[in-house]
mmCIF file of C-alpha atoms in Angstrom:
data_model
loop_
_atom_site.group_PDB
_atom_site.id
_atom_site.type_symbol
_atom_site.label_atom_id
_atom_site.label_comp_id
_atom_site.label_asym_id
_atom_site.label_seq_id
_atom_site.Cartn_x
_atom_site.Cartn_y
_atom_site.Cartn_z
ATOM 1 C CA MET A 210 39.172 -17.802 -85.453
ATOM 2 C CA SER A 211 39.845 -14.147 -85.419
ATOM 3 C CA ASP A 212 43.083 -12.744 -86.777
ATOM 4 C CA ASN A 213 42.977 -9.969 -84.172
ATOM 5 C CA LYS A 214 45.443 -10.316 -81.298
ATOM 6 C CA PRO A 215 44.214 -10.075 -77.711
ATOM 7 C CA SER A 216 44.477 -6.571 -76.410
ATOM 8 C CA ASP A 217 47.442 -5.746 -74.274
ATOM 9 C CA PRO A 218 46.147 -4.666 -70.867
ATOM 10 C CA THR A 219 48.973 -2.239 -70.458
ATOM 11 C CA SER A 220 48.137 -0.434 -73.617
ATOM 12 C CA ASP A 221 44.312 -0.768 -73.548
ATOM 13 C CA PRO A 222 42.561 2.583 -73.524
ATOM 14 C CA ALA A 223 40.269 1.178 -70.849
ATOM 15 C CA GLN A 224 43.249 1.260 -68.466
ATOM 16 C CA SER A 225 41.989 4.628 -67.288
ATOM 17 C CA VAL A 226 38.585 3.202 -66.329
ATOM 18 C CA PRO A 227 38.085 2.796 -62.575
ATOM 19 C CA GLU A 228 38.590 -0.538 -60.922
ATOM 20 C CA GLY A 229 34.922 -1.516 -60.919
ATOM 21 C CA ALA A 230 34.645 -0.968 -64.632
ATOM 22 C CA ILE A 231 37.802 -3.127 -65.265
ATOM 23 C CA GLU A 232 36.242 -5.998 -63.288
ATOM 24 C CA THR A 233 33.075 -5.732 -65.384
ATOM 25 C CA LYS A 234 35.148 -5.792 -68.580
ATOM 26 C CA GLN A 235 37.155 -8.824 -67.477
ATOM 27 C CA ILE A 236 33.980 -10.816 -66.669
ATOM 28 C CA ILE A 237 32.578 -10.038 -70.106
ATOM 29 C CA SER A 238 35.865 -11.083 -71.777
ATOM 30 C CA ALA A 239 36.059 -14.359 -69.885
ATOM 31 C CA GLU A 240 32.566 -15.378 -70.964
ATOM 32 C CA SER A 241 32.521 -14.038 -74.514
ATOM 33 C CA GLY A 242 36.022 -14.389 -75.744
ATOM 34 C CA PRO A 243 38.157 -11.465 -76.784
ATOM 35 C CA ALA A 244 37.498 -8.223 -74.987
ATOM 36 C CA ALA A 245 34.825 -6.040 -76.507
ATOM 37 C CA PRO A 246 34.674 -2.301 -76.283
ATOM 38 C CA VAL A 247 33.247 -1.115 -72.980
ATOM 39 C CA PRO A 248 29.680 0.261 -73.419
ATOM 40 C CA ASP A 249 29.186 3.940 -72.757
ATOM 41 C CA ALA A 250 26.595 3.144 -70.013
ATOM 42 C CA VAL A 251 29.193 1.121 -68.128
ATOM 43 C CA LYS A 252 31.694 3.931 -68.422
ATOM 44 C CA GLU A 253 29.143 6.437 -67.107
ATOM 45 C CA ALA A 254 28.270 4.174 -64.153
ATOM 46 C CA ALA A 255 31.952 3.785 -63.358
ATOM 47 C CA GLN A 256 32.466 7.512 -63.416
ATOM 48 C CA GLU A 257 29.559 8.006 -61.012
ATOM 49 C CA ARG A 258 30.814 5.510 -58.407
ATOM 50 C CA PRO A 259 33.372 7.868 -56.818
ATOM 51 C CA GLN A 260 30.564 10.427 -56.335
ATOM 52 C CA ALA A 261 28.319 7.778 -54.751
ATOM 53 C CA ALA A 262 31.139 6.714 -52.525
ATOM 54 C CA ALA A 263 31.471 10.278 -51.351
ATOM 55 C CA ALA A 264 27.838 10.179 -50.261
ATOM 56 C CA GLN A 265 28.430 7.216 -47.935
ATOM 57 C CA PRO A 266 28.441 7.877 -44.156
ATOM 58 C CA GLN A 267 31.712 9.375 -43.027
ATOM 59 C CA PRO A 268 33.382 8.574 -39.727
ATOM 60 C CA ALA A 269 32.231 10.961 -37.002
ATOM 61 C CA ALA A 270 34.545 12.528 -34.495
ATOM 62 C CA ALA A 271 33.349 10.133 -31.778
ATOM 63 C CA GLY A 272 34.152 7.089 -33.905
ATOM 64 C CA GLY A 273 30.627 6.439 -35.277
ATOM 65 C CA PHE A 274 29.079 7.339 -38.577
ATOM 66 C CA LYS A 275 27.077 10.400 -39.355
ATOM 67 C CA ALA A 276 24.505 10.384 -42.121
ATOM 68 C CA ALA A 277 25.110 12.964 -44.774
ATOM 69 C CA ASP A 278 21.342 13.596 -44.973
ATOM 70 C CA ASP A 279 19.960 15.165 -41.777
ATOM 71 C CA SER A 280 16.442 13.830 -42.465
ATOM 72 C CA ALA A 281 17.105 10.405 -40.888
ATOM 73 C CA PRO A 282 14.181 7.931 -40.927
ATOM 74 C CA TRP A 283 13.770 7.493 -37.128
ATOM 75 C CA PRO A 284 12.572 11.039 -36.300
ATOM 76 C CA GLN A 285 10.010 10.778 -39.092
ATOM 77 C CA THR A 286 8.887 7.369 -37.838
ATOM 78 C CA TRP A 287 8.421 8.633 -34.282
ATOM 79 C CA LYS A 288 6.409 11.587 -35.573
ATOM 80 C CA LEU A 289 4.093 9.203 -37.411
ATOM 81 C CA ILE A 290 3.741 6.984 -34.326
ATOM 82 C CA ALA A 291 2.980 9.983 -32.084
ATOM 83 C CA ALA A 292 0.386 11.312 -34.522
ATOM 84 C CA ARG A 293 -1.275 7.904 -34.718
ATOM 85 C CA PHE A 294 -1.314 7.602 -30.922
ATOM 86 C CA ARG A 295 -2.916 11.038 -30.560
ATOM 87 C CA ALA A 296 -5.566 10.129 -33.108
ATOM 88 C CA LEU A 297 -6.407 6.892 -31.284
ATOM 89 C CA SER A 298 -6.488 8.692 -27.912
ATOM 90 C CA ASP A 299 -8.829 11.362 -29.256
ATOM 91 C CA LYS A 300 -11.097 8.698 -30.734
ATOM 92 C CA ALA A 301 -11.176 6.749 -27.459
ATOM 93 C CA GLY A 302 -11.897 9.962 -25.544
ATOM 94 C CA ARG A 303 -14.811 10.822 -27.826
ATOM 95 C CA ARG A 304 -16.248 7.333 -27.417
ATOM 96 C CA MET A 305 -15.882 7.577 -23.639
ATOM 97 C CA MET A 306 -17.628 10.942 -23.512
ATOM 98 C CA GLN A 307 -20.436 9.689 -25.771
ATOM 99 C CA ARG A 308 -21.003 6.475 -23.784
ATOM 100 C CA THR A 309 -24.331 6.437 -21.963
ATOM 101 C CA LEU A 310 -23.906 7.323 -18.303
ATOM 102 C CA LYS A 311 -24.543 4.639 -15.678
ATOM 103 C CA ILE A 312 -26.008 6.018 -12.456
ATOM 104 C CA GLY A 313 -26.454 3.963 -9.311
ATOM 105 C CA ILE A 314 -29.339 4.550 -6.884
ATOM 106 C CA SER A 315 -29.206 3.266 -3.337
ATOM 107 C CA ALA A 316 -31.840 0.743 -2.316
ATOM 108 C CA ARG A 317 -34.711 1.235 0.087
ATOM 109 C CA ILE A 318 -34.934 -1.678 2.504
ATOM 110 C CA PHE A 319 -38.090 -3.381 3.688
ATOM 111 C CA HIS A 320 -37.320 -5.428 6.764
ATOM 112 C CA PRO A 321 -39.338 -8.599 7.541
ATOM 113 C CA GLU A 322 -42.395 -8.111 9.681
ATOM 114 C CA GLU A 323 -42.579 -10.413 12.682
ATOM 115 C CA GLY A 324 -44.973 -13.294 12.069
ATOM 116 C CA ALA A 325 -45.722 -12.211 8.493
ATOM 117 C CA LYS A 326 -45.896 -14.664 5.604
ATOM 118 C CA GLY A 327 -44.882 -14.368 1.977
ATOM 119 C CA LEU A 328 -42.917 -11.301 0.877
ATOM 120 C CA ARG A 329 -43.693 -9.440 4.096
ATOM 121 C CA GLY A 330 -41.653 -12.039 5.903
ATOM 122 C CA ARG A 331 -38.622 -11.453 3.661
ATOM 123 C CA THR A 332 -36.039 -8.685 3.367
ATOM 124 C CA LEU A 333 -36.822 -6.634 0.267
ATOM 125 C CA GLN A 334 -34.711 -4.028 -1.491
ATOM 126 C CA TYR A 335 -36.520 -1.735 -3.881
ATOM 127 C CA LEU A 336 -36.423 1.449 -5.927
ATOM 128 C CA GLU A 337 -39.140 4.125 -5.854
ATOM 129 C CA GLU A 338 -40.336 4.571 -9.447
ATOM 130 C CA SER A 339 -40.351 8.375 -9.607
ATOM 131 C CA ILE A 340 -36.683 8.831 -8.674
ATOM 132 C CA ALA A 341 -35.609 6.324 -11.333
ATOM 133 C CA GLN A 342 -37.729 8.025 -13.997
ATOM 134 C CA TRP A 343 -36.445 11.482 -13.039
ATOM 135 C CA VAL A 344 -32.814 10.416 -13.497
ATOM 136 C CA MET A 345 -33.593 8.463 -16.690
ATOM 137 C CA SER A 346 -35.317 11.524 -18.164
ATOM 138 C CA ARG A 347 -31.848 12.692 -19.245
ATOM 139 C CA ASN A 348 -31.275 9.441 -21.166
ATOM 140 C CA VAL A 349 -28.988 7.695 -18.710
ATOM 141 C CA LEU A 350 -28.984 4.132 -17.430
ATOM 142 C CA VAL A 351 -30.107 3.581 -13.824
ATOM 143 C CA PHE A 352 -29.018 0.695 -11.603
ATOM 144 C CA MET A 353 -30.289 -0.018 -8.108
ATOM 145 C CA ILE A 354 -27.328 -0.916 -5.888
ATOM 146 C CA PRO A 355 -28.160 -3.760 -3.495
ATOM 147 C CA THR A 356 -26.566 -4.329 -0.124
ATOM 148 C CA VAL A 357 -23.632 -6.747 -0.209
ATOM 149 C CA ASN A 358 -22.653 -9.508 2.198
ATOM 150 C CA THR A 359 -19.273 -11.126 1.626
ATOM 151 C CA ASN A 360 -19.926 -13.496 4.558
ATOM 152 C CA GLY A 361 -23.188 -14.873 3.238
ATOM 153 C CA LEU A 362 -23.678 -18.535 4.130
ATOM 154 C CA VAL A 363 -26.133 -19.322 1.331
ATOM 155 C CA HIS A 364 -24.712 -17.285 -1.557
ATOM 156 C CA PRO A 365 -21.267 -15.876 -0.659
ATOM 157 C CA SER A 366 -19.794 -13.281 -3.014
ATOM 158 C CA SER A 367 -16.607 -11.271 -3.292
ATOM 159 C CA ILE A 368 -18.455 -8.269 -4.785
ATOM 160 C CA ARG A 369 -18.135 -5.136 -2.648
ATOM 161 C CA LEU A 370 -19.758 -1.704 -2.740
ATOM 162 C CA ARG A 371 -16.384 -0.421 -3.886
ATOM 163 C CA ASP A 372 -16.895 -2.335 -7.145
ATOM 164 C CA TYR A 373 -20.109 -0.409 -7.820
ATOM 165 C CA ALA A 374 -18.301 2.876 -7.185
ATOM 166 C CA LYS A 375 -15.609 1.812 -9.639
ATOM 167 C CA HIS A 376 -17.923 0.858 -12.505
ATOM 168 C CA LEU A 377 -20.789 3.361 -12.121
ATOM 169 C CA ASP A 378 -20.526 7.062 -12.975
ATOM 170 C CA GLY A 379 -22.466 8.584 -10.070
ATOM 171 C CA LEU A 380 -24.663 7.879 -7.051
ATOM 172 C CA VAL A 381 -28.134 9.015 -6.025
ATOM 173 C CA LEU A 382 -29.172 8.422 -2.400
ATOM 174 C CA GLN A 383 -32.941 8.131 -2.494
ATOM 175 C CA GLY A 384 -35.365 9.017 0.290
ATOM 176 C CA GLY A 385 -37.053 6.703 2.739
ATOM 177 C CA ALA A 386 -36.834 5.747 6.401
ATOM 178 C CA ASP A 387 -35.420 8.023 9.103
ATOM 179 C CA VAL A 388 -31.685 8.116 9.730
ATOM 180 C CA SER A 389 -31.063 6.364 13.045
ATOM 181 C CA PRO A 390 -29.909 8.641 15.910
ATOM 182 C CA GLN A 391 -27.306 5.962 16.664
ATOM 183 C CA SER A 392 -25.552 6.976 13.440
ATOM 184 C CA TYR A 393 -24.801 10.399 14.950
ATOM 185 C CA ALA A 394 -24.143 9.159 18.500
ATOM 186 C CA GLN A 395 -27.530 9.970 19.996
ATOM 187 C CA ALA A 396 -30.423 7.977 21.405
ATOM 188 C CA ALA A 397 -33.889 8.064 19.930
ATOM 189 C CA THR A 398 -36.131 10.364 21.979
ATOM 190 C CA ARG A 399 -39.172 8.314 20.892
ATOM 191 C CA PRO A 400 -39.288 4.672 19.769
ATOM 192 C CA GLU A 401 -40.828 5.513 16.413
ATOM 193 C CA TRP A 402 -37.846 7.728 15.593
ATOM 194 C CA GLY A 403 -35.321 4.925 15.876
ATOM 195 C CA GLY A 404 -34.665 4.986 12.120
ATOM 196 C CA ASP A 405 -33.012 2.304 9.999
ATOM 197 C CA ARG A 406 -29.508 1.632 11.305
ATOM 198 C CA VAL A 407 -28.952 -1.204 8.816
ATOM 199 C CA ARG A 408 -29.626 1.062 5.871
ATOM 200 C CA ASP A 409 -27.492 3.797 7.430
ATOM 201 C CA MET A 410 -24.435 1.538 7.547
ATOM 202 C CA TYR A 411 -24.972 0.402 3.965
ATOM 203 C CA GLU A 412 -25.445 3.921 2.561
ATOM 204 C CA LEU A 413 -22.631 5.473 4.612
ATOM 205 C CA GLU A 414 -20.232 2.940 3.125
ATOM 206 C CA LEU A 415 -21.656 3.513 -0.340
ATOM 207 C CA LEU A 416 -21.271 7.279 0.028
ATOM 208 C CA HIS A 417 -17.678 6.872 1.231
ATOM 209 C CA GLU A 418 -16.736 4.640 -1.708
ATOM 210 C CA PHE A 419 -18.162 6.979 -4.340
ATOM 211 C CA ILE A 420 -16.437 10.011 -2.820
ATOM 212 C CA GLU A 421 -13.151 8.078 -2.650
ATOM 213 C CA ALA A 422 -13.591 7.141 -6.321
ATOM 214 C CA GLY A 423 -14.104 10.819 -7.212
ATOM 215 C CA LYS A 424 -17.669 10.217 -8.427
ATOM 216 C CA PRO A 425 -20.531 12.708 -7.900
ATOM 217 C CA VAL A 426 -23.276 12.104 -5.328
ATOM 218 C CA LEU A 427 -26.774 13.570 -5.109
ATOM 219 C CA GLY A 428 -28.728 12.937 -1.900
ATOM 220 C CA ILE A 429 -32.527 13.287 -1.850
ATOM 221 C CA CYS A 430 -34.415 13.939 1.436
ATOM 222 C CA ARG A 431 -33.022 11.169 3.678
ATOM 223 C CA GLY A 432 -29.950 11.240 1.404
ATOM 224 C CA CYS A 433 -29.356 14.891 2.319
ATOM 225 C CA GLN A 434 -29.558 14.060 6.022
ATOM 226 C CA LEU A 435 -27.219 11.084 5.570
ATOM 227 C CA ILE A 436 -24.568 13.254 3.885
ATOM 228 C CA ASN A 437 -24.673 15.590 6.884
ATOM 229 C CA VAL A 438 -24.325 12.679 9.335
ATOM 230 C CA ALA A 439 -21.481 11.183 7.279
ATOM 231 C CA PHE A 440 -19.391 14.293 7.976
ATOM 232 C CA GLY A 441 -20.137 14.455 11.686
ATOM 233 C CA GLY A 442 -23.349 16.485 11.658
ATOM 234 C CA THR A 443 -26.537 15.866 13.647
ATOM 235 C CA LEU A 444 -30.277 15.979 12.903
ATOM 236 C CA TYR A 445 -33.482 17.236 14.411
ATOM 237 C CA GLN A 446 -35.198 13.949 15.241
ATOM 238 C CA ASP A 447 -38.558 15.663 14.791
ATOM 239 C CA ILE A 448 -38.834 19.231 13.541
ATOM 240 C CA ALA A 449 -42.186 19.923 15.163
ATOM 241 C CA THR A 450 -40.864 18.811 18.572
ATOM 242 C CA ASP A 451 -37.369 20.288 18.391
ATOM 243 C CA VAL A 452 -38.321 23.546 16.645
ATOM 244 C CA PRO A 453 -41.818 24.472 17.903
ATOM 245 C CA THR A 454 -41.871 27.707 15.888
ATOM 246 C CA SER A 455 -41.301 25.908 12.597
ATOM 247 C CA ILE A 456 -43.835 25.615 9.805
ATOM 248 C CA LYS A 457 -45.286 22.221 8.868
ATOM 249 C CA HIS A 458 -42.764 20.169 6.896
ATOM 250 C CA VAL A 459 -44.837 16.985 6.669
ATOM 251 C CA ASN A 460 -48.520 16.034 6.858
ATOM 252 C CA ASP A 461 -51.017 13.704 5.264
ATOM 253 C CA GLU A 462 -50.882 15.608 1.971
ATOM 254 C CA TYR A 463 -47.425 14.092 1.379
ATOM 255 C CA ASP A 464 -46.018 15.500 -1.891
ATOM 256 C CA ARG A 465 -48.789 18.123 -2.140
ATOM 257 C CA LEU A 466 -47.402 20.025 0.856
ATOM 258 C CA HIS A 467 -45.287 22.952 -0.400
ATOM 259 C CA HIS A 468 -43.272 25.786 1.107
ATOM 260 C CA ALA A 469 -40.831 28.466 -0.033
ATOM 261 C CA ILE A 470 -37.039 28.218 0.159
ATOM 262 C CA GLN A 471 -34.230 30.721 -0.280
ATOM 263 C CA PHE A 472 -30.693 30.292 -1.625
ATOM 264 C CA PRO A 473 -28.034 32.090 0.457
ATOM 265 C CA PRO A 474 -26.087 34.712 -1.525
ATOM 266 C CA GLY A 475 -22.946 33.200 -3.013
ATOM 267 C CA SER A 476 -24.193 29.620 -2.849
ATOM 268 C CA SER A 477 -23.846 27.464 -5.941
ATOM 269 C CA LEU A 478 -27.625 27.042 -6.191
ATOM 270 C CA ALA A 479 -28.138 30.812 -6.075
ATOM 271 C CA THR A 480 -25.665 31.204 -8.924
ATOM 272 C CA LEU A 481 -27.237 28.327 -10.867
ATOM 273 C CA PHE A 482 -30.865 29.449 -10.648
ATOM 274 C CA ASN A 483 -30.191 33.153 -11.020
ATOM 275 C CA ALA A 484 -28.410 32.293 -14.252
ATOM 276 C CA HIS A 485 -31.390 30.253 -15.481
ATOM 277 C CA GLY A 486 -34.301 32.342 -14.292
ATOM 278 C CA GLY A 487 -33.066 35.798 -13.384
ATOM 279 C CA GLU A 488 -32.957 37.364 -9.952
ATOM 280 C CA GLN A 489 -35.495 35.779 -7.582
ATOM 281 C CA SER A 490 -35.641 35.704 -3.796
ATOM 282 C CA GLU A 491 -37.774 32.591 -3.203
ATOM 283 C CA TRP A 492 -38.632 29.312 -4.903
ATOM 284 C CA VAL A 493 -41.293 26.741 -3.988
ATOM 285 C CA VAL A 494 -40.530 23.069 -3.260
ATOM 286 C CA ASN A 495 -42.450 20.135 -1.839
ATOM 287 C CA SER A 496 -41.974 19.191 1.819
ATOM 288 C CA ILE A 497 -42.085 15.555 2.942
ATOM 289 C CA HIS A 498 -39.839 15.298 6.010
ATOM 290 C CA HIS A 499 -40.114 15.465 9.777
ATOM 291 C CA GLN A 500 -36.313 15.342 10.325
ATOM 292 C CA ALA A 501 -33.725 17.837 9.093
ATOM 293 C CA VAL A 502 -30.117 18.997 9.416
ATOM 294 C CA ARG A 503 -29.379 20.427 12.840
ATOM 295 C CA ASP A 504 -25.612 20.809 13.396
ATOM 296 C CA LEU A 505 -23.800 21.114 10.082
ATOM 297 C CA GLY A 506 -21.090 18.541 9.365
ATOM 298 C CA ARG A 507 -17.469 19.479 8.617
ATOM 299 C CA ASP A 508 -16.613 20.924 5.197
ATOM 300 C CA LEU A 509 -20.310 21.339 4.374
ATOM 301 C CA THR A 510 -22.037 24.546 3.333
ATOM 302 C CA VAL A 511 -25.736 25.451 3.383
ATOM 303 C CA GLU A 512 -27.200 25.774 -0.125
ATOM 304 C CA ALA A 513 -30.844 26.458 0.749
ATOM 305 C CA ILE A 514 -33.026 27.239 3.773
ATOM 306 C CA SER A 515 -36.744 27.200 4.441
ATOM 307 C CA GLY A 516 -38.045 30.707 3.887
ATOM 308 C CA SER A 517 -39.809 31.257 7.207
ATOM 309 C CA ASP A 518 -38.108 29.057 9.831
ATOM 310 C CA ASN A 519 -34.507 28.735 8.542
ATOM 311 C CA ILE A 520 -34.574 24.924 8.441
ATOM 312 C CA VAL A 521 -31.710 23.713 6.215
ATOM 313 C CA GLU A 522 -33.077 22.519 2.864
ATOM 314 C CA ALA A 523 -29.878 21.791 0.879
ATOM 315 C CA ILE A 524 -26.191 21.253 1.614
ATOM 316 C CA ARG A 525 -22.992 20.793 -0.387
ATOM 317 C CA TYR A 526 -19.642 19.169 0.421
ATOM 318 C CA ARG A 527 -16.886 21.662 -0.409
ATOM 319 C CA LYS A 528 -14.040 19.208 -1.026
ATOM 320 C CA ALA A 529 -15.555 17.326 -3.943
ATOM 321 C CA SER A 530 -16.599 18.303 -7.446
ATOM 322 C CA PHE A 531 -20.240 17.415 -6.753
ATOM 323 C CA VAL A 532 -21.633 16.062 -3.487
ATOM 324 C CA MET A 533 -24.962 17.731 -2.755
ATOM 325 C CA GLY A 534 -28.054 16.983 -0.684
ATOM 326 C CA LEU A 535 -31.578 18.281 -1.320
ATOM 327 C CA GLN A 536 -34.155 18.032 1.461
ATOM 328 C CA TRP A 537 -37.075 18.151 -0.995
ATOM 329 C CA HIS A 538 -38.000 15.577 -3.687
ATOM 330 C CA PRO A 539 -37.194 17.003 -7.144
ATOM 331 C CA GLU A 540 -38.630 13.881 -8.801
ATOM 332 C CA PHE A 541 -42.143 14.988 -7.703
ATOM 333 C CA HIS A 542 -41.925 18.581 -8.880
ATOM 334 C CA ARG A 543 -43.169 18.380 -12.445
ATOM 335 C CA ALA A 544 -46.262 16.463 -11.349
ATOM 336 C CA GLY A 545 -46.780 19.011 -8.575
ATOM 337 C CA GLY A 546 -47.377 21.865 -10.983
ATOM 338 C CA PRO A 547 -45.454 24.657 -12.731
ATOM 339 C CA GLN A 548 -45.171 26.721 -9.554
ATOM 340 C CA LEU A 549 -42.601 24.272 -8.141
ATOM 341 C CA LEU A 550 -38.899 24.762 -8.728
ATOM 342 C CA ASP A 551 -37.681 23.099 -11.931
ATOM 343 C CA CYS A 552 -34.731 21.046 -10.662
ATOM 344 C CA THR A 553 -33.515 19.940 -14.097
ATOM 345 C CA PRO A 554 -30.453 22.244 -13.847
ATOM 346 C CA ILE A 555 -29.403 20.411 -10.667
ATOM 347 C CA LEU A 556 -29.758 17.045 -12.375
ATOM 348 C CA ASP A 557 -27.821 18.301 -15.388
ATOM 349 C CA GLY A 558 -25.040 19.580 -13.136
ATOM 350 C CA PHE A 559 -24.835 16.197 -11.415
ATOM 351 C CA LEU A 560 -24.673 14.346 -14.737
ATOM 352 C CA ARG A 561 -22.113 16.789 -16.130
ATOM 353 C CA ALA A 562 -19.885 16.064 -13.136
ATOM 354 C CA ALA A 563 -20.385 12.346 -13.817
ATOM 355 C CA ARG A 564 -19.139 12.768 -17.390
ATOM 356 C CA GLU A 565 -16.144 14.829 -16.324
ATOM 357 C CA THR A 566 -15.033 12.392 -13.645
ATOM 358 C CA ARG A 567 -15.717 9.101 -15.429
ATOM 359 C CA PHE A 568 -12.028 8.711 -16.382
#
């Protein structure tokens, strides 16, 4: 038992220590017996508490609290979130731009022959090999787009042509049968020029859906004529009959028949090919058509004409980023020899528009 008397609180030198330090001292005394001298570290901590208290949020004029440090955590957090979002968006954009393009090509239709057996007695939809290979030469995926029938009794489906326009990046309208005069409100002047009304209705809808979706369209031969009809234009049902002074645009030589074309000054094709090959007045293309654009449809411009008879050889729709029709077959040009127009720049322009509008 110690002979020392308990310290008198009123006379203890620690009386001047702040309240927090006194509480610490009293806890120590209660557990250990008589009060021990207060450690210097405790004294220093007690002296710092008023300064820490001064750093606490002070009441703002509007009744809230205002942080003494202006660098609050929320602005920094939002900056980090925004930076992360931009990084993810840029990454997604790069992936989208690098994704292989998916190009749809309209189907040719073989209608059943009366009394025929086997495949000739069935409806066939097919893709001409050369057009597919020409488009794929730029390392893109090609899909033939079949006709759709939501009212089919055997195999009903809810798939529509609009779904193809939504998921594909562009459309090529391939060549084939004549456009029916019924599609531009005329009657066929000869039975053999009646055309394919069924295919017209299918491709007109397909063209409409891709334009509505903001996707590029390239029409080849019949496809060029169909674009003109879609916008209210008409056709020569037979060039040789309707334009007696014209040159031959089709004969038994098929893709070996060639003629010269010209690009009107100011046309996009004139600008494109002058940039690639210098100033030139004429280019040579194949000629495999007995029908052609007659009255130009609304909002269309002429991009090329036949050099000697002024038959329209290419058109463009002005109110879209890329809707163009070529009367010749660019897919046959490389095989036709070096003298034929290299149409790769046209294909590249079409695919560039597909990349830019895929979003």
